Short mmCIF file of C-alpha atoms in Angstrom, two decimals:
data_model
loop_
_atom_site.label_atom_id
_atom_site.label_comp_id
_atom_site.label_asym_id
_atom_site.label_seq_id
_atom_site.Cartn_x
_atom_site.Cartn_y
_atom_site.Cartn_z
CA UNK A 588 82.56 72.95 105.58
CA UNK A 589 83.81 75.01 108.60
CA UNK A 590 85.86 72.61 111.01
CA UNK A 591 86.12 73.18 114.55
CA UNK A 592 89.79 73.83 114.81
CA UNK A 593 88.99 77.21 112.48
CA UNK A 594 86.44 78.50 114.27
CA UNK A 595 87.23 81.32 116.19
CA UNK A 596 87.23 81.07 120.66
CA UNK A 597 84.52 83.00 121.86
CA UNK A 598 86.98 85.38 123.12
CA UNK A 599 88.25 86.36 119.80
CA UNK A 600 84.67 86.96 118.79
CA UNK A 601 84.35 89.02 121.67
CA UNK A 602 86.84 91.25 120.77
CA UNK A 603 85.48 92.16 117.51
CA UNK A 604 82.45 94.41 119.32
CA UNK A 605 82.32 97.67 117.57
CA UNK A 606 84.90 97.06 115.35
CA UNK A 607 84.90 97.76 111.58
CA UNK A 608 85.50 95.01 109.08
CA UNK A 609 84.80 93.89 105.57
CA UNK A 610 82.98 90.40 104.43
CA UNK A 611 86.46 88.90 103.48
CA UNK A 612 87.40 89.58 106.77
CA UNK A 613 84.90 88.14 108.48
CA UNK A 614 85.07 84.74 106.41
CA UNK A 615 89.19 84.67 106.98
CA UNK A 616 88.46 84.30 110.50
CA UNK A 617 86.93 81.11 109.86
CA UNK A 618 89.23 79.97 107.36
CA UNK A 619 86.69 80.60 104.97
CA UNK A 620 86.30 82.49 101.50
CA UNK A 621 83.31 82.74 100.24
CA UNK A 622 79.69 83.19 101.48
CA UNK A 623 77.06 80.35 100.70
CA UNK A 624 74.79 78.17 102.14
CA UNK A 625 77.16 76.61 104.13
CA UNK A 626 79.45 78.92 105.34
CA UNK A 627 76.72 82.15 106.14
CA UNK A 628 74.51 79.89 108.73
CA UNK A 629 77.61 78.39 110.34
CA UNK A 630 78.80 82.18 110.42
CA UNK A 631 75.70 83.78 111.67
CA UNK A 632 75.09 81.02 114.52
CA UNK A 633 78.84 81.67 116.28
CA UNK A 634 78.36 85.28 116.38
CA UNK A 635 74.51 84.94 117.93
CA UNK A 636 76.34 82.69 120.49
CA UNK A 637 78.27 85.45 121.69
CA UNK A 638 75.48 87.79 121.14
CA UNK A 639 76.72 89.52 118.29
CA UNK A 640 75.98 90.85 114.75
CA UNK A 641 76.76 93.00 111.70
CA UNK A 642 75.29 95.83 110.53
CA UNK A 643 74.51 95.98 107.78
CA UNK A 644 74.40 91.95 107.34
CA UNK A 645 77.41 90.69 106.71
CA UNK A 646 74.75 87.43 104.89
CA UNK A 647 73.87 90.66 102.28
CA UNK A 648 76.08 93.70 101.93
CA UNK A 649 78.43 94.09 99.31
CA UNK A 650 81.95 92.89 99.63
CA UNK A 651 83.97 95.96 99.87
CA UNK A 652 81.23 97.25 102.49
CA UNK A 653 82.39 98.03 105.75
CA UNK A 654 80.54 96.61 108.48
CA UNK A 655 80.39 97.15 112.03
CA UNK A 656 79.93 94.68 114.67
CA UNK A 657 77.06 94.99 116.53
CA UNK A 658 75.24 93.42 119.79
CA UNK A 659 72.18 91.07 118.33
CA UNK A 660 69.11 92.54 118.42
CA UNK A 661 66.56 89.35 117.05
CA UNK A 662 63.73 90.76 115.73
CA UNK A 663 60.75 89.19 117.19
CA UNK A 664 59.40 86.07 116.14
CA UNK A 665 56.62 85.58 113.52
CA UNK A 666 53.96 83.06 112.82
CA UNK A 667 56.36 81.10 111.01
CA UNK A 668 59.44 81.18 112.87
CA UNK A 669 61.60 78.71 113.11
CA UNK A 670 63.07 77.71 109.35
CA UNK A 671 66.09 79.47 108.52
CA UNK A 672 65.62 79.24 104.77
CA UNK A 673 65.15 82.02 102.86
CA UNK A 674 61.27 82.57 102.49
CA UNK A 675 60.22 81.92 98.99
CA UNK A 676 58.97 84.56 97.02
CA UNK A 677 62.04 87.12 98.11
CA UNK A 678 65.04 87.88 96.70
CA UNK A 679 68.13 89.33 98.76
CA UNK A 680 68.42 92.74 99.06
CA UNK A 681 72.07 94.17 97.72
CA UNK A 682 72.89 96.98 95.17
CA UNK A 683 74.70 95.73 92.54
CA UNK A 684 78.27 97.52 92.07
CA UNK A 685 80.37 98.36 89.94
CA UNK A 686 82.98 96.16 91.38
CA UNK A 687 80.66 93.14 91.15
CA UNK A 688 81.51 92.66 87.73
CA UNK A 689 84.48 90.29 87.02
CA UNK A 690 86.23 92.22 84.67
CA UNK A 691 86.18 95.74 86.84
CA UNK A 692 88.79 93.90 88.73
CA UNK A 693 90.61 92.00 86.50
CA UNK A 694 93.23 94.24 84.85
CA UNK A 695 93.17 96.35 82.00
CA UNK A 696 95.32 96.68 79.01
CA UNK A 697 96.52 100.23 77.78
CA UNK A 698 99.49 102.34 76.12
CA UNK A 699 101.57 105.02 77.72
CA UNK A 700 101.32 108.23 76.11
CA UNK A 701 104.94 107.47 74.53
CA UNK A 702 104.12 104.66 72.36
CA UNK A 703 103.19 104.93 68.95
CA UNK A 704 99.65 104.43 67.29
CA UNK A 705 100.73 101.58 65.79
CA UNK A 706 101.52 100.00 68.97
CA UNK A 707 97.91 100.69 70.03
CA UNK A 708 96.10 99.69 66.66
CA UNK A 709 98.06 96.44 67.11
CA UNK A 710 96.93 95.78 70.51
CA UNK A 711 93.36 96.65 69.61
CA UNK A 712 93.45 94.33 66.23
CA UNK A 713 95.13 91.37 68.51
CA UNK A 714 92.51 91.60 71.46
CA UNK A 715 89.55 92.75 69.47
CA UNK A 716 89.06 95.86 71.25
CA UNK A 717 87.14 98.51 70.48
CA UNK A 718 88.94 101.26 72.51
CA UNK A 719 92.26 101.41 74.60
CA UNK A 720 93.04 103.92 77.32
CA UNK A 721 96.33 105.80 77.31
CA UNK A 722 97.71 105.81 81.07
CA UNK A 723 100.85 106.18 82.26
CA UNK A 724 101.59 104.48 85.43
CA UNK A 725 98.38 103.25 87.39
CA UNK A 726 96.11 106.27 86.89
CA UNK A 727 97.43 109.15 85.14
CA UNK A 728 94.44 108.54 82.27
CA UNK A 729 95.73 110.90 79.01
CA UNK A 730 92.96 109.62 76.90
CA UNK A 731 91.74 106.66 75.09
CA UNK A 732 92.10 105.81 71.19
CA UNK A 733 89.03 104.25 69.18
CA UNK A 734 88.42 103.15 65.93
CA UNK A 735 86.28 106.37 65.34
CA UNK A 736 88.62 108.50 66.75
CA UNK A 737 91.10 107.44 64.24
CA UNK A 738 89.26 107.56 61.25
CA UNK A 739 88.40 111.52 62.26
CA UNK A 740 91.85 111.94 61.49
CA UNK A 741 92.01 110.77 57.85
CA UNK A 742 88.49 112.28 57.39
CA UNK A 743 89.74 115.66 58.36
CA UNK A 744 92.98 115.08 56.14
CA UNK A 745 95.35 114.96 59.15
CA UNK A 746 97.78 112.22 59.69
CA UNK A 747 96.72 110.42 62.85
CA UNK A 748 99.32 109.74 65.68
CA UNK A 749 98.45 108.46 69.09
CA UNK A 750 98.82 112.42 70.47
CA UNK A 751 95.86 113.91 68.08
CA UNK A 752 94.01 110.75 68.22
CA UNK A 753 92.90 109.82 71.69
CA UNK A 754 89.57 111.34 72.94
CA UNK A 755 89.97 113.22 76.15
CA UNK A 756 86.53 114.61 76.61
CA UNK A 757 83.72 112.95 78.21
CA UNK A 758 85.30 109.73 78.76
CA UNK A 759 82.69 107.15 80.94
CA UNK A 760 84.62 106.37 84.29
CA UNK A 761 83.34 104.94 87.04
CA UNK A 762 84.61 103.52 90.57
CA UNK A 763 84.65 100.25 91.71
CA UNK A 764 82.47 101.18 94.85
CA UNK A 765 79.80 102.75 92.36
CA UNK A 766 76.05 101.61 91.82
CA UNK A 767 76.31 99.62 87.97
CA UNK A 768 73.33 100.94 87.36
CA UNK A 769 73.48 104.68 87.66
CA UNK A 770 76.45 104.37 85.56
CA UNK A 771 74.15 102.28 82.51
CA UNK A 772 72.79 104.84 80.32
CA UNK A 773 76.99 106.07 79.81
CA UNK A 774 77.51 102.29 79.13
CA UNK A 775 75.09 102.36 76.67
CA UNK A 776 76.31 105.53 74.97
CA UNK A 777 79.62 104.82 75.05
CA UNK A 778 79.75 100.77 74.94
CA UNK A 779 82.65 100.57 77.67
CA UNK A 780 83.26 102.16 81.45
CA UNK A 781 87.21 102.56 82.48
CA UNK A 782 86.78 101.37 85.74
CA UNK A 783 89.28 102.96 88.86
CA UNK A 784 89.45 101.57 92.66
CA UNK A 785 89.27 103.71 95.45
CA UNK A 786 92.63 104.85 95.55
CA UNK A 787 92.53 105.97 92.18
CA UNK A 788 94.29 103.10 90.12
CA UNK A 789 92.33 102.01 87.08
CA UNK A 790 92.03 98.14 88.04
CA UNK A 791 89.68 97.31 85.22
CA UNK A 792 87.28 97.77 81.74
CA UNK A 793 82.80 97.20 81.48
CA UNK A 794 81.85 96.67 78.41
CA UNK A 795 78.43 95.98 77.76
CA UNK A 796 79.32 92.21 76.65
CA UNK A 797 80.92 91.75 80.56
CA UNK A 798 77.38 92.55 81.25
CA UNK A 799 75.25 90.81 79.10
CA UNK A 800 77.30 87.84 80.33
CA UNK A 801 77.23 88.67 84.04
CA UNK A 802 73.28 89.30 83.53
CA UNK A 803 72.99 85.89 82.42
CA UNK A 804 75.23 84.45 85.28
CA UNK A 805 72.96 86.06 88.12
CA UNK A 806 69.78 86.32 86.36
CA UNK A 807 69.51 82.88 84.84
CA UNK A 808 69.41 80.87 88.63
CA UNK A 809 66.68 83.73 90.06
CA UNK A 810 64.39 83.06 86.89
CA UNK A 811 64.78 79.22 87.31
CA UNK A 812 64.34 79.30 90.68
CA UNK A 813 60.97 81.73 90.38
CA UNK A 814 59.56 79.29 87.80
CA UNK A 815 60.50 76.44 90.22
CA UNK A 816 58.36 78.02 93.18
CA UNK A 817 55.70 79.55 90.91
CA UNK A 818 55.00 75.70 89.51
CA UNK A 819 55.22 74.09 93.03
CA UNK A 820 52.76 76.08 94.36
CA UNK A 821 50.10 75.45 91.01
CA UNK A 822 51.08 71.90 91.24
CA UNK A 823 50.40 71.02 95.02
CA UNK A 824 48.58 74.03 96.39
CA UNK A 825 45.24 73.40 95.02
CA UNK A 826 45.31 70.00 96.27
CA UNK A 827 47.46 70.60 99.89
CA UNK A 828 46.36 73.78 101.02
CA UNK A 829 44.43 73.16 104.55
CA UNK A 830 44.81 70.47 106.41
CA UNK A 831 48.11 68.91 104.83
CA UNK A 832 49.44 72.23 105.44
CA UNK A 833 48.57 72.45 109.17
CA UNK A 834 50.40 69.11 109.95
CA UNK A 835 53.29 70.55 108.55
CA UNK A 836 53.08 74.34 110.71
CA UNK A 837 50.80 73.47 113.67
CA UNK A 838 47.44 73.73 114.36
CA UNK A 839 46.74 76.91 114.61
CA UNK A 840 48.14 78.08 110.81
CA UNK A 841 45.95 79.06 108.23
CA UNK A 842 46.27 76.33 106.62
CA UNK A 843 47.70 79.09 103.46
CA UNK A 844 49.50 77.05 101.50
CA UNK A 845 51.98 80.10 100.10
CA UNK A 846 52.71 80.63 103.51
CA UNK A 847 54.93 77.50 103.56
CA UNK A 848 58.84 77.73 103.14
CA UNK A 849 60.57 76.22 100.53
CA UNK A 850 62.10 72.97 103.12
CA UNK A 851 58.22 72.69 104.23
CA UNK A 852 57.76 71.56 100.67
CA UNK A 853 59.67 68.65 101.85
CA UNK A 854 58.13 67.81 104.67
CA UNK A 855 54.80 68.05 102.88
CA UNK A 856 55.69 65.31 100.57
CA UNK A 857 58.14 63.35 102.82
CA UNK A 858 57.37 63.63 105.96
CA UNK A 859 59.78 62.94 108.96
CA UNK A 860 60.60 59.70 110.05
CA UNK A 861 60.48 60.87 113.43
CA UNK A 862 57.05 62.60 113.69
CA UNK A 863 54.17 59.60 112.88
CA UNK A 864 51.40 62.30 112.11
CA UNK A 865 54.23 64.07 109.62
CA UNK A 866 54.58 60.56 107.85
CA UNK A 867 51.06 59.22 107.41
CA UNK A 868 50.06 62.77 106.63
CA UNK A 869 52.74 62.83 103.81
CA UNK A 870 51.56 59.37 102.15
CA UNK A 871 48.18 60.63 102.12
CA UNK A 872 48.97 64.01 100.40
CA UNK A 873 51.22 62.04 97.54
CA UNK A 874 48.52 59.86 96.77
CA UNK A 875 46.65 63.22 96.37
CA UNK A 876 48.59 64.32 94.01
CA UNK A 877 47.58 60.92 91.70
CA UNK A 878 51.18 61.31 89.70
CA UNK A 879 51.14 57.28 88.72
CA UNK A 880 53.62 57.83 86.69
CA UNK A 881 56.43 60.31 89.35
CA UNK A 882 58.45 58.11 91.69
CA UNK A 883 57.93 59.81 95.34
CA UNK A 884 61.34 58.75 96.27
CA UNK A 885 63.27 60.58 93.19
CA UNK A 886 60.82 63.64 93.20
CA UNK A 887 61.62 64.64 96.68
CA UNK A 888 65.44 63.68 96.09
CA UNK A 889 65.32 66.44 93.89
CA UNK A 890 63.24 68.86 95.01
CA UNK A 891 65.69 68.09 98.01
CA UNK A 892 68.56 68.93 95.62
CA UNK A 893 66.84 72.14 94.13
CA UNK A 894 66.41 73.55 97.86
CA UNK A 895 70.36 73.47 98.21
CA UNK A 896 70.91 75.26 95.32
CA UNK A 897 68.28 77.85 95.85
CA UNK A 898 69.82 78.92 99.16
CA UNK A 899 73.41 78.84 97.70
CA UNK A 900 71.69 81.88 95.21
CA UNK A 901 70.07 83.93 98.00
CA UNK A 902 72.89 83.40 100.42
CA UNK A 903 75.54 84.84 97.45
CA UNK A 904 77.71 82.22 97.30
CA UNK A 905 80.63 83.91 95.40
CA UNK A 906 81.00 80.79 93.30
CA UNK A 907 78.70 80.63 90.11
CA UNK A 908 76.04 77.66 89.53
CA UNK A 909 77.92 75.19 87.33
CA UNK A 910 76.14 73.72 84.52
CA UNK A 911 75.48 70.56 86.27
CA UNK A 912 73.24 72.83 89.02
CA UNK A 913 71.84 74.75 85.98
CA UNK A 914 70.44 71.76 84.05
CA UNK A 915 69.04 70.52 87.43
CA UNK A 916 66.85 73.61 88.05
CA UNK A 917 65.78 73.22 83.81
CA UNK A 918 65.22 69.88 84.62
CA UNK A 919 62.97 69.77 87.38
CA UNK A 920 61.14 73.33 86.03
CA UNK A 921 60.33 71.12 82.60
CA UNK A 922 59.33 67.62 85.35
CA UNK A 923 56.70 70.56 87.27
CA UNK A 924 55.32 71.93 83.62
CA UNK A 925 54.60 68.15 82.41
CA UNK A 926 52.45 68.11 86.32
CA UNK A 927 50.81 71.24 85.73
#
């Protein structure tokens, strides 16, 4: 959580009008690291004191985006104003880059053109690789050596050294500011992407298991998450739309029960202490729901605790979901199929 004493004075937010920065930037200000659903609100709410923004949003670009600091322009309020949670039903908006995979950053292992083959065969064998890139220095690729390209020597009744060995045509490279997915159908042909950072340096190695696993890391949450919403809405719209739904968003709502955000859920069930048409409105749609056997208290505990976690997702919180948060989305996803 963002203490006062890192906050920035309104005069050094000031100062940042029309200035360029990047997202790590902007969170070192605030002693910060990451985005999520703590740090982007606390974030977004200093700057729109001081009447400023990014463009694009610093809540949604990409990391290595650069973003300019802008004067706030709100956009004007809708029939539903007033929750800052993510509507549900949307994902954020970002394209995914090549950079946004782990291992594009994380180092990568090759020869110099001086060594022998042996000294690359042994590498491969002792890492399991499939292919290693010959570079000397940071990015002076020669070429890289594969299994296959071995073998071609003995099949063509050469002796194979690490000189007549490497491929150096059509070798899949890609930059770390890249679109992943223009750069797919070559990691399908190929099965790897030598990855290089803006200055040139090769920083890092795809392979299509780094994305198989980063798929699952990012994909696994949204699906969850979808299922979660998709449920809700079969479980308690048939029965809440109208009247119960009014209560919750005024008067003059349609009553639409999809039109409700995520929190509202909450409030449906809950109520608020505070508001004595929100409370007596909220027994009367649980006993609605006639689920003898659900205690009220727990369910809204953890639809309470599924909220928290669905905004850490859309507000890219650098930080994967741990398995703890996993197995409470399965959880409550398998507690709304046993209600349907």
């Amino acid at each position: 959580m963002m203490s006062g004493a890192q906050r920035p004075s309104r005069r050094q937010l000031l100062a940042l009008k029309g200035q360029t920065l990047r997202v790590s930037e902007l969170l070192a200000l605030f002693g910060e690291r990451v985005r999520n659903y703590q740090t982007v609100p606390l974030i977004q709410e200093a700057l729109q004191e001081v009447g400023l923004d990014t463009h694009p949003s610093f809540t949604t670009c990409g990391l290595m985006t650069d973003m300019l600091v802008v004067a706030y322009n709100p956009a004007p309020l809708a029939d539903d104003a007033g929750d800052d949670e993510v509507p549900t039903g949307t994902l954020p908006q970002q394209s995914f880059k090549i950079g946004d995979i782990p291992s594009a950053r994380e180092g990568i292992v090759a020869v110099k053109s001086t060594a022998l083959l042996s000294n690359a065969t042994h590498t491969m064998r002792q890492k399991n690789y499939s292919q290693l890139p010959v570079i000397d220095g940071l990015a002076d690729l020669k070429g890289v050596i594969t299994w296959s390209s071995i073998t071609a020597r003995y099949e063509k009744g050469e002796t194979p050294t690490l000189a007549n060995s490497m491929v150096k045509d059509s070798i899949p490279l890609a930059e770390v500011h890249q679109e992943l997915f223009t750069h797919l159908p070559e990691l399908r042909q190929y099965g790897y992407l030598l990855v290089r950072e803006n200055s040139g340096n090769f920083v890092g190695i795809i392979t299509a298991a780094d994305i198989t696993t980063r798929f699952h890391t990012l994909a696994l949450p949204f699906f969850l998450v979808g299922e979660i919403e998709f449920r809700l809405r079969v479980c308690l719209g048939p029965k809440l739309t109208g009247d119960p739904v009014r209560v919750v968003k005024g008067p003059s709502h349609s009553g639409d029960f999809s039109k409700l955000m995520f929190g509202e859920y909450i409030k449906l069930l809950d109520g608020d202490q505070s508001n004595e048409n929100l409370r007596l409105s909220a027994n009367d749609n649980w006993k609605a729901l006639g689920w003898g056997g659900v205690d009220r208290a727990q369910f809204v505990s953890q639809l309470n605790r599924v909220r928290v976690i669905r905004n850490q997702i859309a507000h890219f919180d650098e930080k994967p979901l741990d398995m703890l948060q996993i197995d409470e989305l399965r959880e409550f996803s398998g507690l709304l199929k046993q209600l349907l």
